[in-house]
PDB file of C-alpha atoms in Angstrom:
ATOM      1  CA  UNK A 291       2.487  24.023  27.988  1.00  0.00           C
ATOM      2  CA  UNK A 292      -0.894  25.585  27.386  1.00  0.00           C
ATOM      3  CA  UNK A 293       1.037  28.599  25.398  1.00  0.00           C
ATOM      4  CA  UNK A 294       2.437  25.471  23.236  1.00  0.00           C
ATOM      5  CA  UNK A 295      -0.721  24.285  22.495  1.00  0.00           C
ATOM      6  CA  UNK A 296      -2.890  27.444  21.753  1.00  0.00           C
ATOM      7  CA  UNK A 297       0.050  27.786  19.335  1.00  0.00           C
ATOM      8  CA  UNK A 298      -0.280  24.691  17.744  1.00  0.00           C
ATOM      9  CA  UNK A 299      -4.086  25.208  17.871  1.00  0.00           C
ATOM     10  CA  UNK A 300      -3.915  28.760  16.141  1.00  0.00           C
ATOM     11  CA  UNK A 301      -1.575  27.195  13.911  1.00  0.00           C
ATOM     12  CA  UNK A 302      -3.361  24.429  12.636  1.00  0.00           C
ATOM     13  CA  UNK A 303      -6.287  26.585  12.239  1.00  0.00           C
ATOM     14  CA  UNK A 304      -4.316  28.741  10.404  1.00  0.00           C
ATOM     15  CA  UNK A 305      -3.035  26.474   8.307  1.00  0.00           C
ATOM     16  CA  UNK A 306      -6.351  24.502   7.674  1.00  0.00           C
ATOM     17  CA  UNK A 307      -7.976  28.239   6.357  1.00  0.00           C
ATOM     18  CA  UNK A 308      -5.568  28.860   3.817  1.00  0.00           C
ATOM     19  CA  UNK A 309      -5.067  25.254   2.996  1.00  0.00           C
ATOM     20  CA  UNK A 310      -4.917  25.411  -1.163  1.00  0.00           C
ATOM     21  CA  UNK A 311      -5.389  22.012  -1.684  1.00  0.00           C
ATOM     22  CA  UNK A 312      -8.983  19.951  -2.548  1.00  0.00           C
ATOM     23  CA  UNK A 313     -10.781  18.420   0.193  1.00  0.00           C
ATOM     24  CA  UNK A 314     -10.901  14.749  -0.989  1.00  0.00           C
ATOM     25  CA  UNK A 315     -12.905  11.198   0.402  1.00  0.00           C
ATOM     26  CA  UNK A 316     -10.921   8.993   1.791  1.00  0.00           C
ATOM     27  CA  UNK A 317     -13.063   6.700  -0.430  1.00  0.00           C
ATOM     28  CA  UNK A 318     -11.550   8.111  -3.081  1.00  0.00           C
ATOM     29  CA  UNK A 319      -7.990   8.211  -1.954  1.00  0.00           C
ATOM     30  CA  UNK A 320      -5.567   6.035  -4.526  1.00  0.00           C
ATOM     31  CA  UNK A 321      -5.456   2.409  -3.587  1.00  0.00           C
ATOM     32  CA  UNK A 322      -1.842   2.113  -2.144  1.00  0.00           C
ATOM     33  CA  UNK A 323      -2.708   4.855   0.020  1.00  0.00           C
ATOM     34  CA  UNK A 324      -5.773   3.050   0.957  1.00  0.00           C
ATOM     35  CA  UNK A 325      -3.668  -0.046   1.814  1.00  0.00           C
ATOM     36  CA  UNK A 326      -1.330   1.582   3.807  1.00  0.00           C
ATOM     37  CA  UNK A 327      -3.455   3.725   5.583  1.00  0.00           C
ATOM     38  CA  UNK A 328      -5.447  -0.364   6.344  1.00  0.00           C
ATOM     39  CA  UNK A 329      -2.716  -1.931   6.794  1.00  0.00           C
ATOM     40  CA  UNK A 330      -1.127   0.301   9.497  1.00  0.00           C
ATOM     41  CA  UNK A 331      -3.847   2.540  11.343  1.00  0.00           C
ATOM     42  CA  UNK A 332      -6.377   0.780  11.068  1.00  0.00           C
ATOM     43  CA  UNK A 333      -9.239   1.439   8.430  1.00  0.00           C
ATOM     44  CA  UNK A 334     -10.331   4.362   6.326  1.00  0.00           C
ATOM     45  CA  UNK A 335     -11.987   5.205   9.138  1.00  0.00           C
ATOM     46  CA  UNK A 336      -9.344   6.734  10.985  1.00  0.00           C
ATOM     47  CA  UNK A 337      -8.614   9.182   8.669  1.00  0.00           C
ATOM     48  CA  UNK A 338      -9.857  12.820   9.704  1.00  0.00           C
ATOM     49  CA  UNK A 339      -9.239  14.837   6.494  1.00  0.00           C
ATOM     50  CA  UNK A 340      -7.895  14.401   3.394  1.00  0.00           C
ATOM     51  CA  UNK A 341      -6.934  16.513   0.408  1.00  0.00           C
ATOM     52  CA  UNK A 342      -4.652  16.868  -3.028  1.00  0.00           C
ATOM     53  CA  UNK A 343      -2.683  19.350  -3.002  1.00  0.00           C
ATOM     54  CA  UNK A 344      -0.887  19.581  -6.054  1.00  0.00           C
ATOM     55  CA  UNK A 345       0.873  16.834  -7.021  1.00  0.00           C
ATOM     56  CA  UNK A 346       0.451  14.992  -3.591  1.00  0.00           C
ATOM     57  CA  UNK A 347      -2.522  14.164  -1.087  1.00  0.00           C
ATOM     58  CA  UNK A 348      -2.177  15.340   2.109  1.00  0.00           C
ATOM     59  CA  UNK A 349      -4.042  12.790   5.072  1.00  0.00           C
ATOM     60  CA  UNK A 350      -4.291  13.782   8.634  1.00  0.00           C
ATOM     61  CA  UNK A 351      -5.329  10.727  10.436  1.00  0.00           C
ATOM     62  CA  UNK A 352      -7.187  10.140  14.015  1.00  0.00           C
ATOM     63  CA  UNK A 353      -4.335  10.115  16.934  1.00  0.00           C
ATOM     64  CA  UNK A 354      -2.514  13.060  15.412  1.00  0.00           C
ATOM     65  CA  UNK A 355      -0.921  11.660  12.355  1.00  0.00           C
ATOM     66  CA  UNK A 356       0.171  13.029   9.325  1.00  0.00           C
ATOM     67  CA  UNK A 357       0.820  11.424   6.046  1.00  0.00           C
ATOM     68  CA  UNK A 358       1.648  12.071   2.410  1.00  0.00           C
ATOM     69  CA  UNK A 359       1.258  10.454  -0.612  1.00  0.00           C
ATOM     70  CA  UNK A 360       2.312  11.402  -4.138  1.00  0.00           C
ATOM     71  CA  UNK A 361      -0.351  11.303  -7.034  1.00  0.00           C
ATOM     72  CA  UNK A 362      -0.333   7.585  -7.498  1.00  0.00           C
ATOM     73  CA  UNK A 363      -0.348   6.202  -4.013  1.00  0.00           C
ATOM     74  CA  UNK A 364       3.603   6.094  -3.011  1.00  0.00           C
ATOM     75  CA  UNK A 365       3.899   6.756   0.331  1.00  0.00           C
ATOM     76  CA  UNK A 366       5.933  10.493   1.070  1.00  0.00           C
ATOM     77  CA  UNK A 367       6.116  10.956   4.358  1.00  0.00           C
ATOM     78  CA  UNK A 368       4.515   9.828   7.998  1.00  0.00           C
ATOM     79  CA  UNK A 369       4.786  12.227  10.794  1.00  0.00           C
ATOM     80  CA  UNK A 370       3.520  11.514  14.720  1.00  0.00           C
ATOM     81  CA  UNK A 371       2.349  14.728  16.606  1.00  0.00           C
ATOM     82  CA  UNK A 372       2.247  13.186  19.997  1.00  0.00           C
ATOM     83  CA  UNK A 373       2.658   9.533  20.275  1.00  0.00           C
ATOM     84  CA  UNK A 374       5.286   7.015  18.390  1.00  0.00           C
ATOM     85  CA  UNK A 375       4.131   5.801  14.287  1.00  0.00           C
ATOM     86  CA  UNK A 376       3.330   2.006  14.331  1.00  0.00           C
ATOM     87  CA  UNK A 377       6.870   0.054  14.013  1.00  0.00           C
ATOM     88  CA  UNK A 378       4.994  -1.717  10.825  1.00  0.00           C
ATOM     89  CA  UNK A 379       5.155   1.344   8.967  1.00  0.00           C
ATOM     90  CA  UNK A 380       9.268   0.621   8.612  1.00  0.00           C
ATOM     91  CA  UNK A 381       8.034  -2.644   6.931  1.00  0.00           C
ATOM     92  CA  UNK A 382       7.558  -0.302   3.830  1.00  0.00           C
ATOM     93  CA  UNK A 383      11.847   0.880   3.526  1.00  0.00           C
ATOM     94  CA  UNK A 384      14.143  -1.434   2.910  1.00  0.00           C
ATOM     95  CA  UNK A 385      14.984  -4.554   5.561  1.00  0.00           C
ATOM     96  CA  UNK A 386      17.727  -3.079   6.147  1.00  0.00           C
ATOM     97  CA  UNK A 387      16.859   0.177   7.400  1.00  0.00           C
ATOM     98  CA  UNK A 388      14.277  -1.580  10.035  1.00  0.00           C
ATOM     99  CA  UNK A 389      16.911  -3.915  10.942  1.00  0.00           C
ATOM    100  CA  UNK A 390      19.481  -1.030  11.822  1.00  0.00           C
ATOM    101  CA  UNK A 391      16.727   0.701  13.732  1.00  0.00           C
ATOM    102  CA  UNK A 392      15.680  -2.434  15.613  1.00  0.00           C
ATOM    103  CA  UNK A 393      19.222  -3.114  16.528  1.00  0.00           C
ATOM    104  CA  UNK A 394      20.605   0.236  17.276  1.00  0.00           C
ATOM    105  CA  UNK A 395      17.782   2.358  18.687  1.00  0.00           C
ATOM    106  CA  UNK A 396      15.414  -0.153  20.209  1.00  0.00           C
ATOM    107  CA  UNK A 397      13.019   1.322  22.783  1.00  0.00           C
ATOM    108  CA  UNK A 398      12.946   4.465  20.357  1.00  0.00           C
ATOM    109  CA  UNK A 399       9.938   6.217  19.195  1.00  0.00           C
ATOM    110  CA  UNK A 400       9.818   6.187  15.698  1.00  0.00           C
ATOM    111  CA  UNK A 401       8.248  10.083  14.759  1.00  0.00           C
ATOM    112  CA  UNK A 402       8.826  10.620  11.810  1.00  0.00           C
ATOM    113  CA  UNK A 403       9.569   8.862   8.163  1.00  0.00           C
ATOM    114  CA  UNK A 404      10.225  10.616   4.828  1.00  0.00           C
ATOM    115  CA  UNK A 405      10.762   8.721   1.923  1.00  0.00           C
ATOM    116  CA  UNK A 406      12.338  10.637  -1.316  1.00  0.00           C
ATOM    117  CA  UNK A 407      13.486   9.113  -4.733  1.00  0.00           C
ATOM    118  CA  UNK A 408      16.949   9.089  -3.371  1.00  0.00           C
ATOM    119  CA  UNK A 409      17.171   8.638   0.581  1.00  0.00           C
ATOM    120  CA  UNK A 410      15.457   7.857   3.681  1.00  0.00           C
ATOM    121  CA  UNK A 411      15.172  10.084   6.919  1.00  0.00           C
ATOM    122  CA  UNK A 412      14.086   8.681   9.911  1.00  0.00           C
ATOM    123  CA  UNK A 413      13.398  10.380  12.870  1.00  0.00           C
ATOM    124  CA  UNK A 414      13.248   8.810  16.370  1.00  0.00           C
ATOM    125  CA  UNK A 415      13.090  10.015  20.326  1.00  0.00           C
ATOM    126  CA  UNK A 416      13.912   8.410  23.490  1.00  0.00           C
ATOM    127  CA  UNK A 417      13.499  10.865  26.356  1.00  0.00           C
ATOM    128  CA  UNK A 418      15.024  14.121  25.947  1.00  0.00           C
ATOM    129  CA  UNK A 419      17.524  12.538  23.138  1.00  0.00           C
ATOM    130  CA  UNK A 420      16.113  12.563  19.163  1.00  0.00           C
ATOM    131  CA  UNK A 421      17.789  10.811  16.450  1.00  0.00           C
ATOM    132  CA  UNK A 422      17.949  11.510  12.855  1.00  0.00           C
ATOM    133  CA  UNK A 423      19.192   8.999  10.430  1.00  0.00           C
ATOM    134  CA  UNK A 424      19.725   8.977   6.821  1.00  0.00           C
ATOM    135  CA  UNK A 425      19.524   5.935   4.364  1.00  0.00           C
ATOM    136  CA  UNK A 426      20.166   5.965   0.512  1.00  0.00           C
ATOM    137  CA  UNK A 427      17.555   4.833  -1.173  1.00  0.00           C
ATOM    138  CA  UNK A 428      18.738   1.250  -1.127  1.00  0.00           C
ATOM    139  CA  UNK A 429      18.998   1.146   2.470  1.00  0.00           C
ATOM    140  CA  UNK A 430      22.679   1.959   3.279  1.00  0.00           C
ATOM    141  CA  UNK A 431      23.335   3.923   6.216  1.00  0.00           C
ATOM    142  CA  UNK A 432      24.806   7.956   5.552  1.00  0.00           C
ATOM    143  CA  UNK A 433      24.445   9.333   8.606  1.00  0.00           C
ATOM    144  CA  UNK A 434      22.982   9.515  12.185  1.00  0.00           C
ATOM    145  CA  UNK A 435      22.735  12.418  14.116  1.00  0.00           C
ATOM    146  CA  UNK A 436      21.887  12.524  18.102  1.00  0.00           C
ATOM    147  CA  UNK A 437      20.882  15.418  20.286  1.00  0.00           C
ATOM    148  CA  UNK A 438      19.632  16.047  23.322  1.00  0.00           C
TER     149      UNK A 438
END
């Protein structure tokens, strides 16, 4: 455990030195991003650093959250290092998708959410077991993968 974590640690530090990307205020953050990041963690206040890298800002939030946004605000992706992403978040996909998860995999921890142009991937964990399901973009189930 404490190699895993001096990993992680060097890692992050790592990553954080060569970061390319332009340190940015989470003032200054577009508003849907702002929303979201309100609406489901709490405040501006949580986030720890944020930056554009590109064509996308890059938020790492209080708690050991991840998100991404693309230029305008559009939410990219939400990754959980160590505990479960707020079950709101799936209130951005379509009902459909939350409705499958709620039915299906309640009791999961929802870790991670990527939302592309064209699908959906959800990740979720329960124990030793993790779950990876795939949506179109519409919300119709492709495929769901279990392992343990």
């Amino acid at each position: 455990m404490k190699k895993l974590l001096f990993a992680l640690t060097a890692l992050f530090l790592t990553t954080s030195a060569f970061a390319k990307g332009k340190p940015v205020n989470a003032s200054n953050l577009p508003e849907p991003a702002k929303a979201f990041i309100t609406t489901h963690f709490g405040g501006l206040q949580s986030v720890y650093y944020a930056e554009l890298d590109g064509r996308e800002y890059e938020v790492d939030l209080r708690g050991g959250y991840e998100l991404e946004f693309n230029r305008n605000g559009s939410l990219k992706s939400v990754e959980a290092d160590w505990k479960a992403i707020p079950a709101s978040v799936l209130n951005e996909v379509p009902a459909s998708v939350s409705a499958y998860i709620n039915s299906k995999f309640a009791g999961w921890k929802l870790v991670e959410i990527s939302i592309k142009s064209n699908k959906i991937e959800v990740e979720l964990e329960k124990g030793r077991f993790e779950a990876e399901l795939k949506f179109s973009s519409t919300g119709r189930l492709l495929k769901v993968e279990i392992d343990d």
